[in-house]
Amino acid sequence: MDLTREEEAILNGEKGEGPRKAMELVTALGKIYGAENLIDITSAHLSGASYKTIGDGGLKYLEDMVAGGARVSVPSTLNPVGMDRTRWKEMHITEQFAEKQLRIIELYGSMGIKTTCSCTPYTGANVPKLGDHVAWAESSALSFVNSFIGARTNREGGPGALAAAILGKTANYGLHLDEKRRPTVVIDAETDGSLFSYSLLGQAVGMAIGSGVPYFTGIRPGVEEAKTLSAAMAASGSVALYHVEGVTPEAGKFDVSELERIHIGKKELDEAYAKLNTVEDVQLIALGCPHLTEKEMHQIAAFLKGKKKVRDDIEIWFCTSAAVREKCAEDVKVMEQFGLVLADTCMVVAPIEGTFQRTATNSAKAGNYLPTLCSQKVMCRDLAALLEVVM
Ligand code: F3S
């Protein structure tokens, strides 16, 4: 790889141990993926923030980075953590977990990272522009900014994104390059257009193609639908970029007439539904994967207003960012009559397996991860159908 004199100096440890480690990681990734050089990035979004997922090993890594003088050099945000910082006791979190989690947040904060702790930073805290090179972890968020915004990022892991954030640079390969952003398959989608249908569509496409760059016809997603679709395809497959005819900013650049076409309709959506549903009664209904937007908070509150929860044996968690929770105070009052409105955390990165075994969600992403990361049996339905379970 061609490194500038300044990049060589960082690699030689002239700027301290933290930056040296970061450069070592970014250049190692660049060599593996055949990058010729590093490029400047405008922002980073980091995952690996929950004590549940990174454990004591991850905590030690962060302690070492901070001790080595690591600090981010571009605006950087953080993914959800394992608990709501103020309401963790209501989530059945132990003191020991809470202490380690708070230390992790503190360490990220001391490196200059905004500890907003949301998987939808693109709705407020960290909004890239079309054509920006960025280094984002969190598979749903990076797919959203690649696809719906037209920023450019690879599917970074937590340490890779942190290293890039420290350097303000990443290796120039994969989805940073024009040729890797070309569609690989056309998906002719037939859905009812509901939000839940985007979860099933993403699940079905991930199951059908695994990876690649799908080009959709037949859908018109807005922000909420695109976040749902991005999350679902990134979890059931490893899709990090897609285009939607007439909607996403790069779609018009490509001639797709020669590409393979796959039809996804009722049969495929039914198969996706069957794959996601493994249980009929639940202990927890967890909504907000990815985190609920203001619009979704308004919709849920409007749906719940005037209704009554009769099933006290089922807990409900509404997961969102602290900023959205604060902005939607009136909605929160209505929602809190049914369950907890939690900020900065989610049903997957919280240690729910200590309390629950059967969880309901309207998200295909959560539907994929709850069994593997949280040992849950899952019910996956449309939001209204889930909430009606407790009425
Ligand atoms: Fe966000 Fe957690 Fe889902 S991080 S995308 S709510 S698994």
mmCIF file of C-alpha atoms and ligand atoms in Angstrom:
data_model
loop_
_atom_site.group_PDB
_atom_site.id
_atom_site.type_symbol
_atom_site.label_atom_id
_atom_site.label_comp_id
_atom_site.label_asym_id
_atom_site.label_seq_id
_atom_site.Cartn_x
_atom_site.Cartn_y
_atom_site.Cartn_z
ATOM 1 C CA MET A 1 0.000 0.000 0.000
ATOM 2 C CA ASP A 2 1.121 3.557 -0.747
ATOM 3 C CA LEU A 3 1.357 5.411 2.551
ATOM 4 C CA THR A 4 2.166 9.101 2.881
ATOM 5 C CA ARG A 5 5.091 10.184 5.036
ATOM 6 C CA GLU A 6 2.675 11.194 7.793
ATOM 7 C CA GLU A 7 0.909 7.802 7.666
ATOM 8 C CA GLU A 8 4.278 6.025 7.869
ATOM 9 C CA ALA A 9 5.157 8.123 10.915
ATOM 10 C CA ILE A 10 1.939 7.081 12.659
ATOM 11 C CA LEU A 11 2.679 3.435 11.830
ATOM 12 C CA ASN A 12 6.119 3.866 13.376
ATOM 13 C CA GLY A 13 4.554 5.023 16.630
ATOM 14 C CA GLU A 14 5.595 8.677 16.366
ATOM 15 C CA LYS A 15 2.100 9.854 17.396
ATOM 16 C CA GLY A 16 1.708 7.401 20.295
ATOM 17 C CA GLU A 17 0.634 3.838 20.866
ATOM 18 C CA GLY A 18 -3.108 4.368 20.270
ATOM 19 C CA PRO A 19 -2.709 5.846 16.768
ATOM 20 C CA ARG A 20 0.004 3.256 15.979
ATOM 21 C CA LYS A 21 -2.372 0.401 16.804
ATOM 22 C CA ALA A 22 -5.111 2.059 14.747
ATOM 23 C CA MET A 23 -2.817 2.435 11.716
ATOM 24 C CA GLU A 24 -1.628 -1.150 12.064
ATOM 25 C CA LEU A 25 -5.230 -2.385 11.906
ATOM 26 C CA VAL A 26 -6.371 -0.148 9.033
ATOM 27 C CA THR A 27 -3.333 -0.983 6.882
ATOM 28 C CA ALA A 28 -3.671 -4.705 7.665
ATOM 29 C CA LEU A 29 -7.298 -4.583 6.452
ATOM 30 C CA GLY A 30 -6.185 -2.635 3.396
ATOM 31 C CA LYS A 31 -3.605 -5.273 2.516
ATOM 32 C CA ILE A 32 -6.105 -8.128 2.940
ATOM 33 C CA TYR A 33 -8.642 -6.418 0.647
ATOM 34 C CA GLY A 34 -6.144 -5.103 -1.918
ATOM 35 C CA ALA A 35 -6.415 -1.358 -1.174
ATOM 36 C CA GLU A 36 -3.806 0.814 -2.878
ATOM 37 C CA ASN A 37 -4.017 3.704 -0.426
ATOM 38 C CA LEU A 38 -5.914 5.260 2.468
ATOM 39 C CA ILE A 39 -8.671 7.835 1.989
ATOM 40 C CA ASP A 40 -9.987 10.557 4.272
ATOM 41 C CA ILE A 41 -13.326 9.945 5.967
ATOM 42 C CA THR A 42 -15.838 12.521 7.195
ATOM 43 C CA SER A 43 -17.384 10.478 10.028
ATOM 44 C CA ALA A 44 -17.422 7.145 11.830
ATOM 45 C CA HIS A 45 -20.056 5.137 13.649
ATOM 46 C CA LEU A 46 -18.828 2.527 16.097
ATOM 47 C CA SER A 47 -20.327 -0.752 17.263
ATOM 48 C CA GLY A 48 -19.005 -2.960 20.055
ATOM 49 C CA ALA A 49 -20.470 -0.814 22.798
ATOM 50 C CA SER A 50 -22.386 -3.333 24.915
ATOM 51 C CA TYR A 51 -20.607 -5.085 27.751
ATOM 52 C CA LYS A 52 -22.624 -8.156 26.795
ATOM 53 C CA THR A 53 -21.031 -8.332 23.333
ATOM 54 C CA ILE A 54 -17.455 -7.187 24.051
ATOM 55 C CA GLY A 55 -16.969 -8.564 27.579
ATOM 56 C CA ASP A 56 -13.865 -8.014 29.702
ATOM 57 C CA GLY A 57 -11.566 -8.515 26.688
ATOM 58 C CA GLY A 58 -13.176 -5.610 24.846
ATOM 59 C CA LEU A 59 -13.152 -3.456 27.950
ATOM 60 C CA LYS A 60 -9.409 -4.070 28.364
ATOM 61 C CA TYR A 61 -8.817 -3.204 24.672
ATOM 62 C CA LEU A 62 -10.587 0.131 25.188
ATOM 63 C CA GLU A 63 -8.644 0.815 28.414
ATOM 64 C CA ASP A 64 -5.400 0.199 26.486
ATOM 65 C CA MET A 65 -6.437 2.454 23.597
ATOM 66 C CA VAL A 66 -7.281 5.304 25.988
ATOM 67 C CA ALA A 67 -4.046 4.774 27.934
ATOM 68 C CA GLY A 68 -2.176 4.879 24.593
ATOM 69 C CA GLY A 69 -3.542 8.350 23.822
ATOM 70 C CA ALA A 70 -6.184 7.355 21.256
ATOM 71 C CA ARG A 71 -8.667 10.108 20.296
ATOM 72 C CA VAL A 72 -10.968 10.284 17.325
ATOM 73 C CA SER A 73 -10.223 12.882 14.669
ATOM 74 C CA VAL A 74 -13.607 12.917 12.873
ATOM 75 C CA PRO A 75 -17.185 13.187 14.250
ATOM 76 C CA SER A 76 -17.988 9.746 15.629
ATOM 77 C CA THR A 77 -21.064 8.192 17.219
ATOM 78 C CA LEU A 78 -21.672 5.010 19.176
ATOM 79 C CA ASN A 79 -24.105 2.108 18.762
ATOM 80 C CA PRO A 80 -26.615 1.033 21.458
ATOM 81 C CA VAL A 81 -25.231 -0.246 24.750
ATOM 82 C CA GLY A 82 -26.440 -3.063 26.993
ATOM 83 C CA MET A 83 -28.795 -0.964 29.107
ATOM 84 C CA ASP A 84 -30.637 2.317 29.481
ATOM 85 C CA ARG A 85 -28.252 4.492 31.495
ATOM 86 C CA THR A 86 -30.944 5.632 33.926
ATOM 87 C CA ARG A 87 -33.510 2.809 33.850
ATOM 88 C CA TRP A 88 -31.288 -0.270 33.905
ATOM 89 C CA LYS A 89 -32.795 -1.651 37.112
ATOM 90 C CA GLU A 90 -36.206 -1.856 35.413
ATOM 91 C CA MET A 91 -34.490 -3.912 32.661
ATOM 92 C CA HIS A 92 -33.388 -6.521 35.263
ATOM 93 C CA ILE A 93 -29.722 -5.563 34.784
ATOM 94 C CA THR A 94 -27.267 -6.468 37.555
ATOM 95 C CA GLU A 95 -25.101 -3.920 39.399
ATOM 96 C CA GLN A 96 -21.970 -5.649 38.134
ATOM 97 C CA PHE A 97 -23.093 -5.397 34.476
ATOM 98 C CA ALA A 98 -24.121 -1.760 34.933
ATOM 99 C CA GLU A 99 -20.767 -0.790 36.411
ATOM 100 C CA LYS A 100 -18.805 -2.300 33.498
ATOM 101 C CA GLN A 101 -21.221 -0.845 30.940
ATOM 102 C CA LEU A 102 -20.882 2.650 32.362
ATOM 103 C CA ARG A 103 -17.084 2.307 32.253
ATOM 104 C CA ILE A 104 -17.234 1.326 28.544
ATOM 105 C CA ILE A 105 -19.331 4.404 27.756
ATOM 106 C CA GLU A 106 -16.908 6.573 29.726
ATOM 107 C CA LEU A 107 -13.921 5.176 27.787
ATOM 108 C CA TYR A 108 -15.544 5.839 24.405
ATOM 109 C CA GLY A 109 -16.454 9.337 25.603
ATOM 110 C CA SER A 110 -12.888 10.040 26.682
ATOM 111 C CA MET A 111 -11.727 9.279 23.123
ATOM 112 C CA GLY A 112 -13.999 12.086 21.872
ATOM 113 C CA ILE A 113 -16.814 9.842 20.633
ATOM 114 C CA LYS A 114 -20.375 11.153 21.041
ATOM 115 C CA THR A 115 -21.991 8.659 23.374
ATOM 116 C CA THR A 116 -25.429 9.044 21.829
ATOM 117 C CA CYS A 117 -25.669 5.231 21.619
ATOM 118 C CA SER A 118 -28.185 4.750 18.819
ATOM 119 C CA CYS A 119 -28.243 2.564 15.716
ATOM 120 C CA THR A 120 -30.050 5.322 13.763
ATOM 121 C CA PRO A 121 -27.537 8.188 14.078
ATOM 122 C CA TYR A 122 -28.359 9.126 10.469
ATOM 123 C CA THR A 123 -31.655 10.638 11.711
ATOM 124 C CA GLY A 124 -29.868 13.316 13.736
ATOM 125 C CA ALA A 125 -26.556 12.810 15.521
ATOM 126 C CA ASN A 126 -24.420 11.821 12.524
ATOM 127 C CA VAL A 127 -25.735 12.483 9.012
ATOM 128 C CA PRO A 128 -23.325 11.872 6.120
ATOM 129 C CA LYS A 129 -23.844 13.436 2.690
ATOM 130 C CA LEU A 130 -24.023 11.908 -0.772
ATOM 131 C CA GLY A 131 -20.536 10.813 -1.859
ATOM 132 C CA ASP A 132 -18.936 11.147 1.594
ATOM 133 C CA HIS A 133 -16.442 8.423 2.491
ATOM 134 C CA VAL A 134 -17.186 7.227 6.024
ATOM 135 C CA ALA A 135 -16.298 4.254 8.250
ATOM 136 C CA TRP A 136 -19.418 2.833 9.810
ATOM 137 C CA ALA A 137 -19.998 -0.321 11.765
ATOM 138 C CA GLU A 138 -23.575 -1.446 12.630
ATOM 139 C CA SER A 139 -24.828 -3.373 9.647
ATOM 140 C CA SER A 140 -28.277 -1.728 9.455
ATOM 141 C CA ALA A 141 -26.952 1.825 9.729
ATOM 142 C CA LEU A 142 -24.138 1.388 7.245
ATOM 143 C CA SER A 143 -26.504 -0.156 4.714
ATOM 144 C CA PHE A 144 -28.883 2.792 5.185
ATOM 145 C CA VAL A 145 -26.201 5.444 4.639
ATOM 146 C CA ASN A 146 -24.682 3.569 1.680
ATOM 147 C CA SER A 147 -28.026 3.026 0.006
ATOM 148 C CA PHE A 148 -30.506 5.720 0.988
ATOM 149 C CA ILE A 149 -27.997 8.566 1.383
ATOM 150 C CA GLY A 150 -25.275 7.478 -1.051
ATOM 151 C CA ALA A 151 -22.391 7.850 1.395
ATOM 152 C CA ARG A 152 -19.647 5.224 1.028
ATOM 153 C CA THR A 153 -18.602 2.722 3.669
ATOM 154 C CA ASN A 154 -17.596 -0.893 3.889
ATOM 155 C CA ARG A 155 -19.136 -3.219 6.432
ATOM 156 C CA GLU A 156 -16.738 -2.229 9.201
ATOM 157 C CA GLY A 157 -16.313 -4.151 12.429
ATOM 158 C CA GLY A 158 -16.157 -2.306 15.764
ATOM 159 C CA PRO A 159 -12.324 -2.187 16.065
ATOM 160 C CA GLY A 160 -11.901 -1.272 12.362
ATOM 161 C CA ALA A 161 -14.349 1.635 12.656
ATOM 162 C CA LEU A 162 -12.668 2.841 15.858
ATOM 163 C CA ALA A 163 -9.245 2.689 14.184
ATOM 164 C CA ALA A 164 -10.556 4.653 11.185
ATOM 165 C CA ALA A 165 -12.169 7.205 13.512
ATOM 166 C CA ILE A 166 -8.842 7.753 15.292
ATOM 167 C CA LEU A 167 -6.948 8.229 12.027
ATOM 168 C CA GLY A 168 -9.692 10.033 10.104
ATOM 169 C CA LYS A 169 -8.855 7.607 7.313
ATOM 170 C CA THR A 170 -9.804 4.194 6.044
ATOM 171 C CA ALA A 171 -8.438 1.792 3.451
ATOM 172 C CA ASN A 172 -9.696 2.511 -0.063
ATOM 173 C CA TYR A 173 -11.377 -0.699 -1.226
ATOM 174 C CA GLY A 174 -14.791 -2.330 -1.624
ATOM 175 C CA LEU A 175 -17.792 0.001 -1.482
ATOM 176 C CA HIS A 176 -15.578 3.105 -1.541
ATOM 177 C CA LEU A 177 -14.915 2.308 -5.216
ATOM 178 C CA ASP A 178 -17.386 3.085 -8.045
ATOM 179 C CA GLU A 179 -17.174 -0.363 -9.628
ATOM 180 C CA LYS A 180 -18.113 -2.168 -6.389
ATOM 181 C CA ARG A 181 -21.321 -0.134 -6.106
ATOM 182 C CA ARG A 182 -22.825 -1.554 -9.299
ATOM 183 C CA PRO A 183 -25.984 -3.665 -8.845
ATOM 184 C CA THR A 184 -25.483 -7.426 -9.131
ATOM 185 C CA VAL A 185 -29.125 -8.583 -9.321
ATOM 186 C CA VAL A 186 -32.575 -7.043 -9.906
ATOM 187 C CA ILE A 187 -35.264 -7.766 -7.312
ATOM 188 C CA ASP A 188 -38.800 -7.313 -8.658
ATOM 189 C CA ALA A 189 -40.622 -6.894 -5.349
ATOM 190 C CA GLU A 190 -44.340 -7.298 -4.793
ATOM 191 C CA THR A 191 -45.474 -6.304 -1.297
ATOM 192 C CA ASP A 192 -48.445 -4.612 0.398
ATOM 193 C CA GLY A 193 -46.199 -1.622 1.199
ATOM 194 C CA SER A 194 -46.656 -1.915 4.989
ATOM 195 C CA LEU A 195 -43.660 -1.395 7.269
ATOM 196 C CA PHE A 196 -43.720 -5.041 8.288
ATOM 197 C CA SER A 197 -43.653 -6.109 4.642
ATOM 198 C CA TYR A 198 -40.214 -4.423 4.403
ATOM 199 C CA SER A 199 -38.974 -6.665 7.218
ATOM 200 C CA LEU A 200 -40.236 -9.734 5.367
ATOM 201 C CA LEU A 201 -38.892 -8.466 2.040
ATOM 202 C CA GLY A 202 -35.436 -7.914 3.522
ATOM 203 C CA GLN A 203 -35.520 -11.338 5.134
ATOM 204 C CA ALA A 204 -36.580 -12.966 1.859
ATOM 205 C CA VAL A 205 -33.937 -11.152 -0.198
ATOM 206 C CA GLY A 206 -31.189 -12.017 2.276
ATOM 207 C CA MET A 207 -32.311 -15.659 2.151
ATOM 208 C CA ALA A 208 -32.382 -15.595 -1.663
ATOM 209 C CA ILE A 209 -29.099 -13.854 -2.499
ATOM 210 C CA GLY A 210 -26.982 -13.800 0.697
ATOM 211 C CA SER A 211 -24.707 -10.999 -0.443
ATOM 212 C CA GLY A 212 -24.307 -8.689 -3.448
ATOM 213 C CA VAL A 213 -25.885 -5.375 -4.426
ATOM 214 C CA PRO A 214 -29.620 -5.772 -5.143
ATOM 215 C CA TYR A 215 -31.479 -3.282 -7.343
ATOM 216 C CA PHE A 216 -35.163 -3.089 -6.392
ATOM 217 C CA THR A 217 -38.149 -2.339 -8.548
ATOM 218 C CA GLY A 218 -41.735 -2.165 -7.263
ATOM 219 C CA ILE A 219 -41.148 -0.471 -3.891
ATOM 220 C CA ARG A 220 -40.981 3.144 -2.692
ATOM 221 C CA PRO A 221 -39.441 3.127 0.795
ATOM 222 C CA GLY A 222 -39.323 6.228 2.979
ATOM 223 C CA VAL A 223 -36.904 6.571 5.911
ATOM 224 C CA GLU A 224 -38.674 4.079 8.215
ATOM 225 C CA GLU A 225 -39.100 1.491 5.479
ATOM 226 C CA ALA A 226 -35.483 1.863 4.330
ATOM 227 C CA LYS A 227 -34.136 1.440 7.869
ATOM 228 C CA THR A 228 -36.248 -1.706 8.246
ATOM 229 C CA LEU A 229 -35.190 -3.123 4.873
ATOM 230 C CA SER A 230 -31.512 -2.282 5.474
ATOM 231 C CA ALA A 231 -31.549 -4.032 8.845
ATOM 232 C CA ALA A 232 -33.347 -7.112 7.568
ATOM 233 C CA MET A 233 -31.068 -7.726 4.565
ATOM 234 C CA ALA A 234 -27.952 -7.120 6.624
ATOM 235 C CA ALA A 235 -29.069 -9.759 9.141
ATOM 236 C CA SER A 236 -30.589 -12.485 6.957
ATOM 237 C CA GLY A 237 -27.770 -11.966 4.448
ATOM 238 C CA SER A 238 -24.802 -9.617 4.408
ATOM 239 C CA VAL A 239 -26.122 -6.926 2.072
ATOM 240 C CA ALA A 240 -24.400 -3.587 2.744
ATOM 241 C CA LEU A 241 -25.662 -1.606 -0.270
ATOM 242 C CA TYR A 242 -28.805 -1.691 -2.405
ATOM 243 C CA HIS A 243 -30.464 0.577 -4.918
ATOM 244 C CA VAL A 244 -34.171 1.297 -5.385
ATOM 245 C CA GLU A 245 -35.402 2.423 -8.794
ATOM 246 C CA GLY A 246 -36.614 6.012 -8.640
ATOM 247 C CA VAL A 247 -35.765 6.377 -4.933
ATOM 248 C CA THR A 248 -32.114 5.986 -3.914
ATOM 249 C CA PRO A 249 -29.602 8.555 -5.163
ATOM 250 C CA GLU A 250 -27.335 6.289 -7.217
ATOM 251 C CA ALA A 251 -30.007 4.045 -8.788
ATOM 252 C CA GLY A 252 -30.313 6.115 -11.972
ATOM 253 C CA LYS A 253 -26.625 5.619 -12.849
ATOM 254 C CA PHE A 254 -26.930 1.974 -13.797
ATOM 255 C CA ASP A 255 -28.174 -0.023 -16.764
ATOM 256 C CA VAL A 256 -29.642 -3.172 -15.216
ATOM 257 C CA SER A 257 -31.205 -4.650 -18.367
ATOM 258 C CA GLU A 258 -28.686 -7.510 -18.575
ATOM 259 C CA LEU A 259 -28.809 -8.528 -14.911
ATOM 260 C CA GLU A 260 -30.457 -11.626 -13.468
ATOM 261 C CA ARG A 261 -33.973 -10.850 -12.137
ATOM 262 C CA ILE A 262 -35.547 -12.435 -9.061
ATOM 263 C CA HIS A 263 -39.227 -12.029 -8.215
ATOM 264 C CA ILE A 264 -40.056 -11.734 -4.501
ATOM 265 C CA GLY A 265 -43.796 -11.949 -3.873
ATOM 266 C CA LYS A 266 -46.320 -13.508 -1.516
ATOM 267 C CA LYS A 267 -44.830 -17.001 -1.567
ATOM 268 C CA GLU A 268 -41.334 -15.767 -0.640
ATOM 269 C CA LEU A 269 -42.692 -13.392 2.035
ATOM 270 C CA ASP A 270 -44.693 -16.276 3.569
ATOM 271 C CA GLU A 271 -41.502 -18.369 3.671
ATOM 272 C CA ALA A 272 -39.651 -15.508 5.364
ATOM 273 C CA TYR A 273 -42.465 -15.193 7.923
ATOM 274 C CA ALA A 274 -42.347 -18.932 8.663
ATOM 275 C CA LYS A 275 -38.586 -18.803 9.152
ATOM 276 C CA LEU A 276 -38.824 -15.901 11.621
ATOM 277 C CA ASN A 277 -41.653 -17.272 13.788
ATOM 278 C CA THR A 278 -40.815 -20.034 16.249
ATOM 279 C CA VAL A 279 -43.204 -19.442 19.161
ATOM 280 C CA GLU A 280 -46.818 -18.470 19.807
ATOM 281 C CA ASP A 281 -46.736 -16.978 23.316
ATOM 282 C CA VAL A 282 -44.180 -14.507 24.630
ATOM 283 C CA GLN A 283 -42.895 -12.839 27.797
ATOM 284 C CA LEU A 284 -41.460 -9.700 26.194
ATOM 285 C CA ILE A 285 -42.558 -7.572 23.242
ATOM 286 C CA ALA A 286 -39.571 -5.548 22.077
ATOM 287 C CA LEU A 287 -40.052 -2.821 19.469
ATOM 288 C CA GLY A 288 -37.548 -0.450 17.941
ATOM 289 C CA CYS A 289 -35.057 -2.453 15.917
ATOM 290 C CA PRO A 290 -33.577 -0.316 14.470
ATOM 291 C CA HIS A 291 -34.385 2.415 16.999
ATOM 292 C CA LEU A 292 -37.825 4.046 16.719
ATOM 293 C CA THR A 293 -37.928 7.364 14.863
ATOM 294 C CA GLU A 294 -40.043 10.318 15.952
ATOM 295 C CA LYS A 295 -42.624 9.374 13.325
ATOM 296 C CA GLU A 296 -42.852 5.829 14.665
ATOM 297 C CA MET A 297 -43.174 7.103 18.245
ATOM 298 C CA HIS A 298 -46.116 9.315 17.153
ATOM 299 C CA GLN A 299 -47.733 6.391 15.322
ATOM 300 C CA ILE A 300 -47.389 4.001 18.260
ATOM 301 C CA ALA A 301 -48.718 6.552 20.761
ATOM 302 C CA ALA A 302 -51.675 7.309 18.471
ATOM 303 C CA PHE A 303 -52.403 3.574 18.172
ATOM 304 C CA LEU A 304 -52.235 3.049 21.952
ATOM 305 C CA LYS A 305 -54.140 6.146 23.067
ATOM 306 C CA GLY A 306 -57.381 5.219 24.846
ATOM 307 C CA LYS A 307 -56.514 1.512 24.958
ATOM 308 C CA LYS A 308 -55.684 -0.552 28.040
ATOM 309 C CA LYS A 309 -53.075 -3.224 28.705
ATOM 310 C CA VAL A 310 -54.660 -6.286 30.285
ATOM 311 C CA ARG A 311 -51.803 -8.809 30.034
ATOM 312 C CA ASP A 312 -49.539 -7.914 32.984
ATOM 313 C CA ASP A 313 -47.476 -11.058 32.432
ATOM 314 C CA ILE A 314 -45.981 -9.584 29.226
ATOM 315 C CA GLU A 315 -43.434 -6.740 29.363
ATOM 316 C CA ILE A 316 -43.134 -4.253 26.521
ATOM 317 C CA TRP A 317 -39.949 -2.392 25.609
ATOM 318 C CA PHE A 318 -39.938 0.485 23.143
ATOM 319 C CA CYS A 319 -36.321 1.148 22.123
ATOM 320 C CA THR A 320 -35.174 4.498 20.776
ATOM 321 C CA SER A 321 -32.445 7.093 21.156
ATOM 322 C CA ALA A 322 -32.268 9.504 24.095
ATOM 323 C CA ALA A 323 -32.778 12.426 21.692
ATOM 324 C CA VAL A 324 -36.000 10.984 20.255
ATOM 325 C CA ARG A 325 -37.297 10.032 23.704
ATOM 326 C CA GLU A 326 -36.771 13.593 24.861
ATOM 327 C CA LYS A 327 -38.419 15.109 21.794
ATOM 328 C CA CYS A 328 -41.468 12.833 22.045
ATOM 329 C CA ALA A 329 -42.391 13.488 25.684
ATOM 330 C CA GLU A 330 -46.161 13.416 25.034
ATOM 331 C CA ASP A 331 -45.927 10.094 23.159
ATOM 332 C CA VAL A 332 -43.763 8.675 25.933
ATOM 333 C CA LYS A 333 -46.505 9.377 28.499
ATOM 334 C CA VAL A 334 -48.967 7.253 26.498
ATOM 335 C CA MET A 335 -46.456 4.490 25.736
ATOM 336 C CA GLU A 336 -45.312 4.228 29.357
ATOM 337 C CA GLN A 337 -48.796 3.046 30.335
ATOM 338 C CA PHE A 338 -47.947 -0.093 28.350
ATOM 339 C CA GLY A 339 -44.229 -0.572 28.918
ATOM 340 C CA LEU A 340 -40.787 0.980 29.163
ATOM 341 C CA VAL A 341 -39.543 3.554 26.681
ATOM 342 C CA LEU A 342 -35.831 2.784 26.770
ATOM 343 C CA ALA A 343 -33.042 4.928 25.370
ATOM 344 C CA ASP A 344 -29.626 3.954 24.008
ATOM 345 C CA THR A 345 -30.137 0.184 24.240
ATOM 346 C CA CYS A 346 -32.010 -2.635 22.514
ATOM 347 C CA MET A 347 -33.412 -6.121 22.962
ATOM 348 C CA VAL A 348 -30.419 -7.753 21.243
ATOM 349 C CA VAL A 349 -27.460 -6.069 22.939
ATOM 350 C CA ALA A 350 -29.081 -6.091 26.413
ATOM 351 C CA PRO A 351 -28.598 -9.320 28.406
ATOM 352 C CA ILE A 352 -32.291 -10.275 28.155
ATOM 353 C CA GLU A 353 -31.528 -14.001 28.250
ATOM 354 C CA GLY A 354 -31.127 -13.754 32.038
ATOM 355 C CA THR A 355 -34.846 -12.914 32.335
ATOM 356 C CA PHE A 356 -36.743 -13.933 29.194
ATOM 357 C CA GLN A 357 -36.887 -16.964 26.903
ATOM 358 C CA ARG A 358 -39.622 -15.919 24.441
ATOM 359 C CA THR A 359 -39.639 -12.514 22.766
ATOM 360 C CA ALA A 360 -41.797 -10.828 20.135
ATOM 361 C CA THR A 361 -40.545 -8.290 17.600
ATOM 362 C CA ASN A 362 -41.664 -6.709 14.339
ATOM 363 C CA SER A 363 -38.079 -6.620 13.063
ATOM 364 C CA ALA A 364 -36.506 -9.286 10.884
ATOM 365 C CA LYS A 365 -33.087 -8.206 12.151
ATOM 366 C CA ALA A 366 -34.070 -8.844 15.760
ATOM 367 C CA GLY A 367 -35.833 -11.999 14.560
ATOM 368 C CA ASN A 368 -32.492 -13.308 13.275
ATOM 369 C CA TYR A 369 -30.366 -12.271 16.240
ATOM 370 C CA LEU A 370 -32.662 -12.996 19.197
ATOM 371 C CA PRO A 371 -32.264 -16.789 18.819
ATOM 372 C CA THR A 372 -28.495 -16.716 18.242
ATOM 373 C CA LEU A 373 -27.328 -13.887 20.525
ATOM 374 C CA CYS A 374 -30.038 -14.041 23.220
ATOM 375 C CA SER A 375 -31.238 -17.697 23.202
ATOM 376 C CA GLN A 376 -34.834 -16.586 22.515
ATOM 377 C CA LYS A 377 -37.710 -18.230 20.760
ATOM 378 C CA VAL A 378 -39.279 -15.544 18.587
ATOM 379 C CA MET A 379 -42.647 -14.265 17.447
ATOM 380 C CA CYS A 380 -42.291 -11.863 14.503
ATOM 381 C CA ARG A 381 -45.433 -9.935 13.526
ATOM 382 C CA ASP A 382 -46.688 -6.577 12.419
ATOM 383 C CA LEU A 383 -46.504 -3.961 15.209
ATOM 384 C CA ALA A 384 -50.281 -3.580 15.672
ATOM 385 C CA ALA A 385 -50.737 -7.362 15.858
ATOM 386 C CA LEU A 386 -48.050 -7.556 18.553
ATOM 387 C CA LEU A 387 -49.521 -4.783 20.673
ATOM 388 C CA GLU A 388 -52.962 -6.322 20.419
ATOM 389 C CA VAL A 389 -51.565 -9.418 22.151
ATOM 390 C CA VAL A 390 -51.536 -7.502 25.465
ATOM 391 C CA MET A 391 -54.980 -5.866 25.136
HETATM 392 FE FE1 F3S B 1 -30.295 -1.476 16.488
HETATM 393 FE FE2 F3S B 1 -30.200 -3.392 18.261
HETATM 394 FE FE3 F3S B 1 -31.581 -3.711 16.073
HETATM 395 S S1 F3S B 1 -28.515 -2.159 17.610
HETATM 396 S S2 F3S B 1 -30.535 -2.511 14.536
HETATM 397 S S3 F3S B 1 -31.989 -2.218 17.677
HETATM 398 S S4 F3S B 1 -30.275 -5.237 17.014
#
